[in-house]
Tab-separated table of C-alpha atoms in Angstrom:
chain	number	residue	atom	x	y	z
T	1	MET	CA	118.070	68.398	102.851
T	2	ALA	CA	118.945	72.057	103.325
T	3	ALA	CA	122.298	72.892	104.804
T	4	THR	CA	122.541	74.763	108.063
T	5	LEU	CA	122.422	78.503	107.502
T	6	ASP	CA	125.071	80.574	109.157
T	7	LEU	CA	125.667	84.243	109.731
T	8	LYS	CA	128.442	84.286	107.104
T	9	LYS	CA	125.975	83.304	104.384
T	10	ILE	CA	123.490	85.970	105.454
T	11	ASN	CA	126.261	88.588	105.609
T	12	LYS	CA	127.267	87.580	102.075
T	13	THR	CA	123.659	88.096	101.016
T	14	ILE	CA	123.670	91.558	102.616
T	15	LYS	CA	126.848	92.462	100.691
T	16	ILE	CA	125.275	91.268	97.439
T	17	PHE	CA	122.204	93.349	98.228
T	18	ALA	CA	124.417	96.403	98.813
T	19	VAL	CA	126.033	96.003	95.391
T	20	ALA	CA	122.607	95.489	93.812
T	21	GLN	CA	121.369	98.667	95.493
T	22	PHE	CA	124.180	100.706	93.980
T	23	GLY	CA	123.314	99.262	90.578
T	24	LEU	CA	119.620	100.019	91.030
T	25	ILE	CA	120.380	103.578	92.122
T	26	ALA	CA	122.504	104.026	89.001
T	27	ILE	CA	119.651	102.702	86.862
T	28	LEU	CA	117.213	104.983	88.684
T	29	ILE	CA	119.390	108.039	88.005
T	30	TYR	CA	119.874	107.029	84.355
T	31	THR	CA	116.152	106.539	83.781
T	32	ALA	CA	115.332	109.802	85.556
T	33	VAL	CA	117.718	111.752	83.328
T	34	ASN	CA	116.433	109.915	80.256
T	35	PHE	CA	112.778	110.588	81.065
T	36	GLN	CA	113.518	114.200	81.920
T	37	GLN	CA	115.093	114.684	78.498
T	38	ARG	CA	112.209	112.899	76.761
T	39	LEU	CA	109.616	115.017	78.568
T	40	GLN	CA	111.513	118.229	77.783
T	41	ALA	CA	111.706	117.208	74.124
T	42	LEU	CA	107.906	116.898	74.116
T	43	GLY	CA	107.540	120.287	75.810
T	44	ARG	CA	106.322	118.752	79.061
T	45	GLY	CA	109.417	119.156	81.216
T	46	TYR	CA	107.296	120.382	84.115
T	47	ARG	CA	105.797	116.861	84.383
T	48	PHE	CA	109.133	115.365	85.426
T	49	MET	CA	108.837	116.427	89.067
T	50	ASN	CA	105.191	115.341	89.087
T	51	GLY	CA	106.329	111.844	88.115
T	52	VAL	CA	108.933	111.797	90.865
T	53	VAL	CA	106.378	112.928	93.445
T	54	TYR	CA	103.791	110.385	92.269
T	55	ALA	CA	106.341	107.566	92.477
T	56	PHE	CA	107.323	108.744	95.962
T	57	VAL	CA	103.689	108.752	97.126
T	58	ILE	CA	103.154	105.274	95.689
T	59	GLN	CA	106.267	104.134	97.523
T	60	LEU	CA	104.987	105.585	100.793
T	61	LEU	CA	101.770	103.599	100.350
T	62	LEU	CA	103.702	100.396	99.641
T	63	PHE	CA	106.336	100.841	102.344
T	64	TYR	CA	104.607	99.044	105.209
T	65	PRO	CA	103.648	95.900	103.232
T	66	ILE	CA	107.167	95.723	101.782
T	67	PHE	CA	108.691	96.196	105.227
T	68	ARG	CA	106.525	93.435	106.707
T	69	PHE	CA	107.351	91.059	103.860
T	70	ALA	CA	111.103	91.713	104.055
T	71	SER	CA	111.065	91.431	107.848
T	72	LYS	CA	109.326	88.055	107.688
T	73	GLU	CA	111.869	86.830	105.144
T	74	ALA	CA	114.818	88.039	107.211
T	75	ASP	CA	113.345	86.494	110.350
T	76	ARG	CA	112.779	83.214	108.509
T	77	ASP	CA	116.387	83.176	107.300
T	78	PHE	CA	117.727	84.183	110.705
T	79	THR	CA	115.917	81.441	112.659
T	80	PHE	CA	118.132	78.655	111.271
T	81	ILE	CA	121.466	80.243	112.120
T	82	GLY	CA	123.628	77.845	114.064
T	83	LYS	CA	121.200	74.946	114.220
T	84	VAL	CA	120.558	71.855	112.173
T	85	PRO	CA	116.906	71.843	111.145
T	86	THR	CA	114.774	68.743	111.376
T	87	GLN	CA	113.185	67.342	108.256
T	88	GLU	CA	109.864	68.974	109.144
T	89	GLU	CA	111.538	72.358	109.762
T	90	THR	CA	113.367	72.063	106.459
T	91	LYS	CA	110.105	71.301	104.681
T	92	GLU	CA	108.414	74.320	106.291
T	93	PHE	CA	111.399	76.558	105.495
T	94	THR	CA	111.356	75.464	101.856
T	95	LYS	CA	107.616	76.030	101.607
T	96	LYS	CA	107.888	79.569	103.044
T	97	LYS	CA	110.835	80.383	100.790
T	98	ARG	CA	108.974	79.125	97.732
T	99	TRP	CA	105.913	81.290	98.525
T	100	ALA	CA	108.146	84.308	99.096
T	101	ASP	CA	109.789	83.721	95.722
T	102	VAL	CA	106.378	83.379	94.045
T	103	THR	CA	105.329	86.664	95.653
T	104	LYS	CA	108.464	88.466	94.416
T	105	ILE	CA	108.052	87.085	90.899
T	106	SER	CA	104.383	88.090	90.927
T	107	VAL	CA	105.251	91.677	91.851
T	108	MET	CA	107.839	91.816	89.074
T	109	GLY	CA	105.305	90.364	86.648
T	110	PHE	CA	102.724	92.928	87.729
T	111	TYR	CA	105.080	95.814	86.967
T	112	PHE	CA	106.126	94.254	83.661
T	113	ILE	CA	102.558	93.711	82.472
T	114	PHE	CA	101.497	97.112	83.796
T	115	ALA	CA	104.310	98.762	81.827
T	116	LEU	CA	103.322	96.859	78.668
T	117	ALA	CA	99.637	97.712	79.040
T	118	ALA	CA	100.214	101.385	79.876
T	119	PRO	CA	100.039	104.026	77.162
T	120	ARG	CA	103.399	104.885	75.619
T	121	ASP	CA	103.424	108.236	77.381
T	122	PRO	CA	106.865	108.979	78.910
T	123	PHE	CA	105.239	110.434	82.022
T	124	ILE	CA	103.225	107.295	82.818
T	125	LEU	CA	106.113	104.987	82.007
T	126	SER	CA	108.426	107.026	84.226
T	127	VAL	CA	106.094	106.659	87.205
T	128	ILE	CA	105.853	102.902	86.631
T	129	ILE	CA	109.607	102.428	86.294
T	130	TYR	CA	110.440	104.683	89.248
T	131	SER	CA	107.920	102.810	91.389
T	132	PHE	CA	109.360	99.454	90.383
T	133	LEU	CA	112.948	100.466	91.109
T	134	LEU	CA	111.972	102.061	94.412
T	135	THR	CA	110.011	98.949	95.391
T	136	VAL	CA	113.042	96.727	94.836
T	137	LEU	CA	115.311	99.175	96.663
T	138	THR	CA	112.893	99.335	99.587
T	139	TYR	CA	112.764	95.559	99.837
T	140	LEU	CA	116.555	95.251	99.836
T	141	GLN	CA	116.928	98.016	102.421
T	142	CYS	CA	114.258	96.578	104.718
T	143	TYR	CA	115.720	93.066	104.527
T	144	SER	CA	119.200	94.372	105.337
T	145	PHE	CA	117.886	96.529	108.169
T	146	THR	CA	116.017	93.638	109.758
T	147	VAL	CA	118.962	91.250	109.505
T	148	LYS	CA	121.274	93.811	111.117
T	149	LYS	CA	118.728	94.427	113.867
T	150	LEU	CA	118.336	90.683	114.508
T	151	SER	CA	122.073	90.056	114.529
T	152	LYS	CA	122.616	92.815	117.092
T	153	ALA	CA	119.879	91.366	119.300
T	154	ALA	CA	121.379	87.860	119.143
């Protein structure tokens, strides 16, 4: 049976997410510099900003679904704070968590397969990688935001 969730555990998760965000930002900066150099070496340095803009537009289109998903996850995690769930509640919690994990793995798999199937053009790969990193960052930010909002309301 699942243990009772508490605010300390969720706060620990938020701290882990913050560290992960710094790592992802570092990876994002590294890949941006790397792709900029690769595009300049091919004589297509002007395409770098196009890739950044395309990834940003894709992220704007994905923001609301990511926000809704992260908010539902944070709300699900926040509902069990300070209470001992019944066996039925634990079963429902586990089922929702499992489907959320399947969804996250599916999104990662989509980006991985999309990157493998895409032409080996640095411009296209840069848009795919930027979009993936921004998607993960958006999820982490939205989850943290929702948990902070819920903890202030409680």
